Amino acid sequence: MNNEILNIRGIKVIVDRDLAALCQVETKALNQTVKRHIELFSEIDRFQLNDEEMQELVTSYDRFKNLKHSTNPPFVFTKKGISVLSKILKKKH
């Protein structure tokens, strides 16, 4: 799991697609779940990368190369954001 943890804006985060893989769901499904419960997340716990951060991600990590031409930068989650998402996913099951 250490490969999935990145340091962005001085905060340890996991990119939505890596988190989705860990949760064994599609990235789109994970983000839709978050949107349905957006009031539970603060802007610090889940935020979208800016263009510069996304470019740095693509340049630094081969697994993100398919984001190079994406018009929607990914979201990232902090430890607290992951905890909130985990509680939501547990309630669904």
mmCIF file of N, CA and C in Angstrom:
data_model
loop_
_atom_site.group_PDB
_atom_site.id
_atom_site.type_symbol
_atom_site.label_atom_id
_atom_site.label_comp_id
_atom_site.label_asym_id
_atom_site.label_seq_id
_atom_site.Cartn_x
_atom_site.Cartn_y
_atom_site.Cartn_z
ATOM 1 N N MET A 1 0.820 -1.202 0.000
ATOM 2 C CA MET A 1 0.000 0.000 0.000
ATOM 3 C C MET A 1 0.859 1.260 0.000
ATOM 4 N N ASN A 2 2.100 1.176 0.385
ATOM 5 C CA ASN A 2 2.956 2.360 0.442
ATOM 6 C C ASN A 2 3.141 3.018 -0.913
ATOM 7 N N ASN A 3 3.045 2.256 -2.004
ATOM 8 C CA ASN A 3 3.166 2.846 -3.337
ATOM 9 C C ASN A 3 1.997 3.746 -3.667
ATOM 10 N N GLU A 4 0.861 3.511 -3.041
ATOM 11 C CA GLU A 4 -0.330 4.301 -3.322
ATOM 12 C C GLU A 4 -0.359 5.613 -2.553
ATOM 13 N N ILE A 5 0.401 5.698 -1.475
ATOM 14 C CA ILE A 5 0.398 6.910 -0.647
ATOM 15 C C ILE A 5 1.336 7.936 -1.268
ATOM 16 N N LEU A 6 0.778 9.095 -1.578
ATOM 17 C CA LEU A 6 1.544 10.180 -2.197
ATOM 18 C C LEU A 6 1.537 11.398 -1.284
ATOM 19 N N ASN A 7 2.487 12.262 -1.474
ATOM 20 C CA ASN A 7 2.542 13.505 -0.718
ATOM 21 C C ASN A 7 2.213 14.646 -1.679
ATOM 22 N N ILE A 8 1.026 15.210 -1.518
ATOM 23 C CA ILE A 8 0.569 16.310 -2.365
ATOM 24 C C ILE A 8 0.128 17.450 -1.458
ATOM 25 N N ARG A 9 0.613 18.627 -1.734
ATOM 26 C CA ARG A 9 0.341 19.818 -0.918
ATOM 27 C C ARG A 9 0.789 19.612 0.533
ATOM 28 N N GLY A 10 1.802 18.774 0.700
ATOM 29 C CA GLY A 10 2.311 18.503 2.039
ATOM 30 C C GLY A 10 1.423 17.579 2.849
ATOM 31 N N ILE A 11 0.502 16.896 2.179
ATOM 32 C CA ILE A 11 -0.458 16.016 2.845
ATOM 33 C C ILE A 11 -0.334 14.627 2.233
ATOM 34 N N LYS A 12 -0.372 13.603 3.057
ATOM 35 C CA LYS A 12 -0.365 12.230 2.557
ATOM 36 C C LYS A 12 -1.762 11.888 2.059
ATOM 37 N N VAL A 13 -1.831 11.462 0.800
ATOM 38 C CA VAL A 13 -3.124 11.180 0.165
ATOM 39 C C VAL A 13 -3.041 9.917 -0.690
ATOM 40 N N ILE A 14 -4.210 9.431 -1.088
ATOM 41 C CA ILE A 14 -4.332 8.345 -2.050
ATOM 42 C C ILE A 14 -5.231 8.842 -3.179
ATOM 43 N N VAL A 15 -4.807 8.591 -4.408
ATOM 44 C CA VAL A 15 -5.572 8.989 -5.593
ATOM 45 C C VAL A 15 -6.814 8.104 -5.701
ATOM 46 N N ASP A 16 -7.910 8.682 -6.170
ATOM 47 C CA ASP A 16 -9.190 7.973 -6.226
ATOM 48 C C ASP A 16 -9.104 6.614 -6.918
ATOM 49 N N ARG A 17 -8.365 6.514 -8.003
ATOM 50 C CA ARG A 17 -8.285 5.232 -8.726
ATOM 51 C C ARG A 17 -7.561 4.167 -7.928
ATOM 52 N N ASP A 18 -6.533 4.553 -7.153
ATOM 53 C CA ASP A 18 -5.842 3.595 -6.288
ATOM 54 C C ASP A 18 -6.740 3.168 -5.134
ATOM 55 N N LEU A 19 -7.466 4.122 -4.580
ATOM 56 C CA LEU A 19 -8.392 3.815 -3.492
ATOM 57 C C LEU A 19 -9.520 2.904 -3.980
ATOM 58 N N ALA A 20 -10.012 3.157 -5.169
ATOM 59 C CA ALA A 20 -11.058 2.311 -5.746
ATOM 60 C C ALA A 20 -10.554 0.880 -5.912
ATOM 61 N N ALA A 21 -9.334 0.735 -6.379
ATOM 62 C CA ALA A 21 -8.757 -0.606 -6.544
ATOM 63 C C ALA A 21 -8.646 -1.315 -5.195
ATOM 64 N N LEU A 22 -8.232 -0.590 -4.167
ATOM 65 C CA LEU A 22 -8.136 -1.176 -2.827
ATOM 66 C C LEU A 22 -9.503 -1.594 -2.288
ATOM 67 N N CYS A 23 -10.534 -0.824 -2.648
ATOM 68 C CA CYS A 23 -11.906 -1.118 -2.205
ATOM 69 C C CYS A 23 -12.608 -2.102 -3.143
ATOM 70 N N GLN A 24 -11.933 -2.456 -4.226
ATOM 71 C CA GLN A 24 -12.458 -3.381 -5.227
ATOM 72 C C GLN A 24 -13.757 -2.869 -5.864
ATOM 73 N N VAL A 25 -13.739 -1.588 -6.209
ATOM 74 C CA VAL A 25 -14.837 -0.962 -6.944
ATOM 75 C C VAL A 25 -14.246 -0.147 -8.082
ATOM 76 N N GLU A 26 -15.066 0.216 -9.037
ATOM 77 C CA GLU A 26 -14.596 1.079 -10.117
ATOM 78 C C GLU A 26 -14.443 2.501 -9.594
ATOM 79 N N THR A 27 -13.505 3.227 -10.185
ATOM 80 C CA THR A 27 -13.265 4.618 -9.779
ATOM 81 C C THR A 27 -14.527 5.451 -9.913
ATOM 82 N N LYS A 28 -15.250 5.251 -11.010
ATOM 83 C CA LYS A 28 -16.482 6.007 -11.240
ATOM 84 C C LYS A 28 -17.498 5.732 -10.129
ATOM 85 N N ALA A 29 -17.627 4.481 -9.728
ATOM 86 C CA ALA A 29 -18.564 4.115 -8.663
ATOM 87 C C ALA A 29 -18.145 4.730 -7.331
ATOM 88 N N LEU A 30 -16.845 4.727 -7.057
ATOM 89 C CA LEU A 30 -16.348 5.326 -5.820
ATOM 90 C C LEU A 30 -16.687 6.810 -5.779
ATOM 91 N N ASN A 31 -16.392 7.518 -6.864
ATOM 92 C CA ASN A 31 -16.665 8.962 -6.894
ATOM 93 C C ASN A 31 -18.151 9.274 -6.865
ATOM 94 N N GLN A 32 -18.983 8.424 -7.454
ATOM 95 C CA GLN A 32 -20.437 8.624 -7.382
ATOM 96 C C GLN A 32 -20.928 8.456 -5.944
ATOM 97 N N THR A 33 -20.376 7.477 -5.245
ATOM 98 C CA THR A 33 -20.741 7.272 -3.839
ATOM 99 C C THR A 33 -20.367 8.496 -3.024
ATOM 100 N N VAL A 34 -19.183 9.023 -3.270
ATOM 101 C CA VAL A 34 -18.738 10.222 -2.552
ATOM 102 C C VAL A 34 -19.681 11.388 -2.843
ATOM 103 N N LYS A 35 -20.048 11.576 -4.098
ATOM 104 C CA LYS A 35 -20.939 12.689 -4.461
ATOM 105 C C LYS A 35 -22.289 12.583 -3.764
ATOM 106 N N ARG A 36 -22.781 11.360 -3.592
ATOM 107 C CA ARG A 36 -24.069 11.174 -2.911
ATOM 108 C C ARG A 36 -23.978 11.505 -1.421
ATOM 109 N N HIS A 37 -22.760 11.501 -0.891
ATOM 110 C CA HIS A 37 -22.555 11.775 0.540
ATOM 111 C C HIS A 37 -21.557 12.917 0.735
ATOM 112 N N ILE A 38 -21.534 13.833 -0.203
ATOM 113 C CA ILE A 38 -20.519 14.888 -0.222
ATOM 114 C C ILE A 38 -20.504 15.724 1.054
ATOM 115 N N GLU A 39 -21.647 15.837 1.720
ATOM 116 C CA GLU A 39 -21.724 16.647 2.941
ATOM 117 C C GLU A 39 -20.863 16.071 4.068
ATOM 118 N N LEU A 40 -20.458 14.818 3.960
ATOM 119 C CA LEU A 40 -19.643 14.183 4.995
ATOM 120 C C LEU A 40 -18.144 14.465 4.825
ATOM 121 N N PHE A 41 -17.765 15.002 3.682
ATOM 122 C CA PHE A 41 -16.356 15.245 3.379
ATOM 123 C C PHE A 41 -16.043 16.735 3.432
ATOM 124 N N SER A 42 -14.937 17.074 4.078
ATOM 125 C CA SER A 42 -14.487 18.470 4.040
ATOM 126 C C SER A 42 -13.588 18.643 2.814
ATOM 127 N N GLU A 43 -13.319 19.879 2.466
ATOM 128 C CA GLU A 43 -12.448 20.166 1.320
ATOM 129 C C GLU A 43 -11.008 19.743 1.585
ATOM 130 N N ILE A 44 -10.691 19.479 2.830
ATOM 131 C CA ILE A 44 -9.347 19.033 3.192
ATOM 132 C C ILE A 44 -9.247 17.507 3.074
ATOM 133 N N ASP A 45 -10.341 16.803 3.353
ATOM 134 C CA ASP A 45 -10.344 15.342 3.366
ATOM 135 C C ASP A 45 -10.388 14.735 1.972
ATOM 136 N N ARG A 46 -10.918 15.470 1.028
ATOM 137 C CA ARG A 46 -11.022 15.023 -0.361
ATOM 138 C C ARG A 46 -10.938 16.268 -1.226
ATOM 139 N N PHE A 47 -9.971 16.276 -2.131
ATOM 140 C CA PHE A 47 -9.863 17.432 -3.015
ATOM 141 C C PHE A 47 -9.390 16.987 -4.388
ATOM 142 N N GLN A 48 -9.668 17.841 -5.364
ATOM 143 C CA GLN A 48 -9.290 17.537 -6.741
ATOM 144 C C GLN A 48 -7.947 18.187 -7.040
ATOM 145 N N LEU A 49 -7.103 17.430 -7.725
ATOM 146 C CA LEU A 49 -5.799 17.975 -8.100
ATOM 147 C C LEU A 49 -5.968 19.094 -9.115
ATOM 148 N N ASN A 50 -5.076 20.058 -9.073
ATOM 149 C CA ASN A 50 -5.076 21.083 -10.113
ATOM 150 C C ASN A 50 -4.277 20.551 -11.300
ATOM 151 N N ASP A 51 -4.257 21.281 -12.396
ATOM 152 C CA ASP A 51 -3.587 20.818 -13.617
ATOM 153 C C ASP A 51 -2.094 20.556 -13.404
ATOM 154 N N GLU A 52 -1.449 21.416 -12.666
ATOM 155 C CA GLU A 52 -0.020 21.263 -12.402
ATOM 156 C C GLU A 52 0.255 19.983 -11.593
ATOM 157 N N GLU A 53 -0.560 19.752 -10.572
ATOM 158 C CA GLU A 53 -0.402 18.545 -9.751
ATOM 159 C C GLU A 53 -0.663 17.283 -10.567
ATOM 160 N N MET A 54 -1.660 17.351 -11.447
ATOM 161 C CA MET A 54 -1.961 16.203 -12.285
ATOM 162 C C MET A 54 -0.796 15.922 -13.232
ATOM 163 N N GLN A 55 -0.231 16.960 -13.806
ATOM 164 C CA GLN A 55 0.905 16.790 -14.707
ATOM 165 C C GLN A 55 2.088 16.175 -13.971
ATOM 166 N N GLU A 56 2.319 16.600 -12.758
ATOM 167 C CA GLU A 56 3.401 16.040 -11.938
ATOM 168 C C GLU A 56 3.150 14.547 -11.662
ATOM 169 N N LEU A 57 1.918 14.201 -11.409
ATOM 170 C CA LEU A 57 1.535 12.807 -11.180
ATOM 171 C C LEU A 57 1.815 11.960 -12.411
ATOM 172 N N VAL A 58 1.415 12.451 -13.566
ATOM 173 C CA VAL A 58 1.615 11.740 -14.835
ATOM 174 C C VAL A 58 3.111 11.583 -15.130
ATOM 175 N N THR A 59 3.873 12.624 -14.867
ATOM 176 C CA THR A 59 5.307 12.605 -15.142
ATOM 177 C C THR A 59 6.065 11.683 -14.177
ATOM 178 N N SER A 60 5.634 11.638 -12.936
ATOM 179 C CA SER A 60 6.370 10.907 -11.902
ATOM 180 C C SER A 60 6.006 9.432 -11.775
ATOM 181 N N TYR A 61 4.791 9.069 -12.187
ATOM 182 C CA TYR A 61 4.316 7.698 -11.969
ATOM 183 C C TYR A 61 3.736 7.127 -13.262
ATOM 184 N N ASP A 62 4.348 6.063 -13.747
ATOM 185 C CA ASP A 62 3.904 5.444 -14.999
ATOM 186 C C ASP A 62 2.448 4.993 -14.948
ATOM 187 N N ARG A 63 1.986 4.555 -13.778
ATOM 188 C CA ARG A 63 0.613 4.042 -13.698
ATOM 189 C C ARG A 63 -0.453 5.115 -13.953
ATOM 190 N N PHE A 64 -0.046 6.367 -13.958
ATOM 191 C CA PHE A 64 -0.994 7.456 -14.206
ATOM 192 C C PHE A 64 -0.857 8.050 -15.609
ATOM 193 N N LYS A 65 -0.087 7.419 -16.478
ATOM 194 C CA LYS A 65 0.164 7.997 -17.803
ATOM 195 C C LYS A 65 -1.118 8.165 -18.622
ATOM 196 N N ASN A 66 -2.143 7.331 -18.361
ATOM 197 C CA ASN A 66 -3.390 7.490 -19.120
ATOM 198 C C ASN A 66 -4.168 8.737 -18.700
ATOM 199 N N LEU A 67 -3.747 9.409 -17.654
ATOM 200 C CA LEU A 67 -4.382 10.671 -17.241
ATOM 201 C C LEU A 67 -3.837 11.864 -18.032
ATOM 202 N N LYS A 68 -2.798 11.618 -18.821
ATOM 203 C CA LYS A 68 -2.111 12.705 -19.529
ATOM 204 C C LYS A 68 -3.065 13.589 -20.329
ATOM 205 N N HIS A 69 -4.032 12.993 -20.983
ATOM 206 C CA HIS A 69 -4.953 13.759 -21.826
ATOM 207 C C HIS A 69 -6.337 13.906 -21.202
ATOM 208 N N SER A 70 -6.445 13.560 -19.933
ATOM 209 C CA SER A 70 -7.730 13.669 -19.242
ATOM 210 C C SER A 70 -8.071 15.135 -18.987
ATOM 211 N N THR A 71 -9.331 15.463 -19.141
ATOM 212 C CA THR A 71 -9.775 16.832 -18.867
ATOM 213 C C THR A 71 -10.225 16.990 -17.417
ATOM 214 N N ASN A 72 -10.389 15.866 -16.714
ATOM 215 C CA ASN A 72 -10.814 15.900 -15.312
ATOM 216 C C ASN A 72 -9.716 15.363 -14.412
ATOM 217 N N PRO A 73 -9.027 16.247 -13.693
ATOM 218 C CA PRO A 73 -8.003 15.768 -12.765
ATOM 219 C C PRO A 73 -8.637 14.863 -11.697
ATOM 220 N N PRO A 74 -7.880 13.898 -11.204
ATOM 221 C CA PRO A 74 -8.425 12.988 -10.198
ATOM 222 C C PRO A 74 -8.611 13.660 -8.850
ATOM 223 N N PHE A 75 -9.430 13.018 -8.033
ATOM 224 C CA PHE A 75 -9.589 13.420 -6.647
ATOM 225 C C PHE A 75 -8.612 12.614 -5.809
ATOM 226 N N VAL A 76 -8.213 13.177 -4.692
ATOM 227 C CA VAL A 76 -7.365 12.469 -3.742
ATOM 228 C C VAL A 76 -8.023 12.521 -2.365
ATOM 229 N N PHE A 77 -7.691 11.528 -1.546
ATOM 230 C CA PHE A 77 -8.299 11.390 -0.224
ATOM 231 C C PHE A 77 -7.220 11.334 0.842
ATOM 232 N N THR A 78 -7.449 12.047 1.930
ATOM 233 C CA THR A 78 -6.558 11.977 3.086
ATOM 234 C C THR A 78 -6.989 10.783 3.940
ATOM 235 N N LYS A 79 -6.255 10.549 5.004
ATOM 236 C CA LYS A 79 -6.587 9.456 5.927
ATOM 237 C C LYS A 79 -8.016 9.611 6.454
ATOM 238 N N LYS A 80 -8.379 10.843 6.813
ATOM 239 C CA LYS A 80 -9.734 11.073 7.323
ATOM 240 C C LYS A 80 -10.773 10.850 6.226
ATOM 241 N N GLY A 81 -10.477 11.283 5.019
ATOM 242 C CA GLY A 81 -11.391 11.061 3.901
ATOM 243 C C GLY A 81 -11.598 9.586 3.626
ATOM 244 N N ILE A 82 -10.521 8.814 3.736
ATOM 245 C CA ILE A 82 -10.620 7.363 3.548
ATOM 246 C C ILE A 82 -11.484 6.748 4.641
ATOM 247 N N SER A 83 -11.335 7.226 5.850
ATOM 248 C CA SER A 83 -12.138 6.730 6.969
ATOM 249 C C SER A 83 -13.626 7.009 6.748
ATOM 250 N N VAL A 84 -13.943 8.210 6.302
ATOM 251 C CA VAL A 84 -15.335 8.569 6.021
ATOM 252 C C VAL A 84 -15.890 7.665 4.918
ATOM 253 N N LEU A 85 -15.131 7.478 3.861
ATOM 254 C CA LEU A 85 -15.565 6.634 2.753
ATOM 255 C C LEU A 85 -15.767 5.195 3.216
ATOM 256 N N SER A 86 -14.872 4.713 4.050
ATOM 257 C CA SER A 86 -14.980 3.346 4.575
ATOM 258 C C SER A 86 -16.288 3.151 5.335
ATOM 259 N N LYS A 87 -16.660 4.127 6.149
ATOM 260 C CA LYS A 87 -17.918 4.043 6.907
ATOM 261 C C LYS A 87 -19.119 4.021 5.966
ATOM 262 N N ILE A 88 -19.067 4.804 4.906
ATOM 263 C CA ILE A 88 -20.151 4.837 3.929
ATOM 264 C C ILE A 88 -20.267 3.476 3.242
ATOM 265 N N LEU A 89 -19.150 2.932 2.813
ATOM 266 C CA LEU A 89 -19.154 1.657 2.104
ATOM 267 C C LEU A 89 -19.615 0.505 3.005
ATOM 268 N N LYS A 90 -19.255 0.543 4.282
ATOM 269 C CA LYS A 90 -19.699 -0.478 5.228
ATOM 270 C C LYS A 90 -21.213 -0.461 5.397
ATOM 271 N N LYS A 91 -21.792 0.739 5.433
ATOM 272 C CA LYS A 91 -23.256 0.875 5.577
ATOM 273 C C LYS A 91 -23.982 0.302 4.370
ATOM 274 N N LYS A 92 -23.356 0.375 3.206
ATOM 275 C CA LYS A 92 -23.989 -0.122 1.976
ATOM 276 C C LYS A 92 -24.056 -1.645 1.966
ATOM 277 N N HIS A 93 -23.219 -2.302 2.755
ATOM 278 C CA HIS A 93 -23.165 -3.778 2.741
ATOM 279 C C HIS A 93 -23.871 -4.369 3.911
#
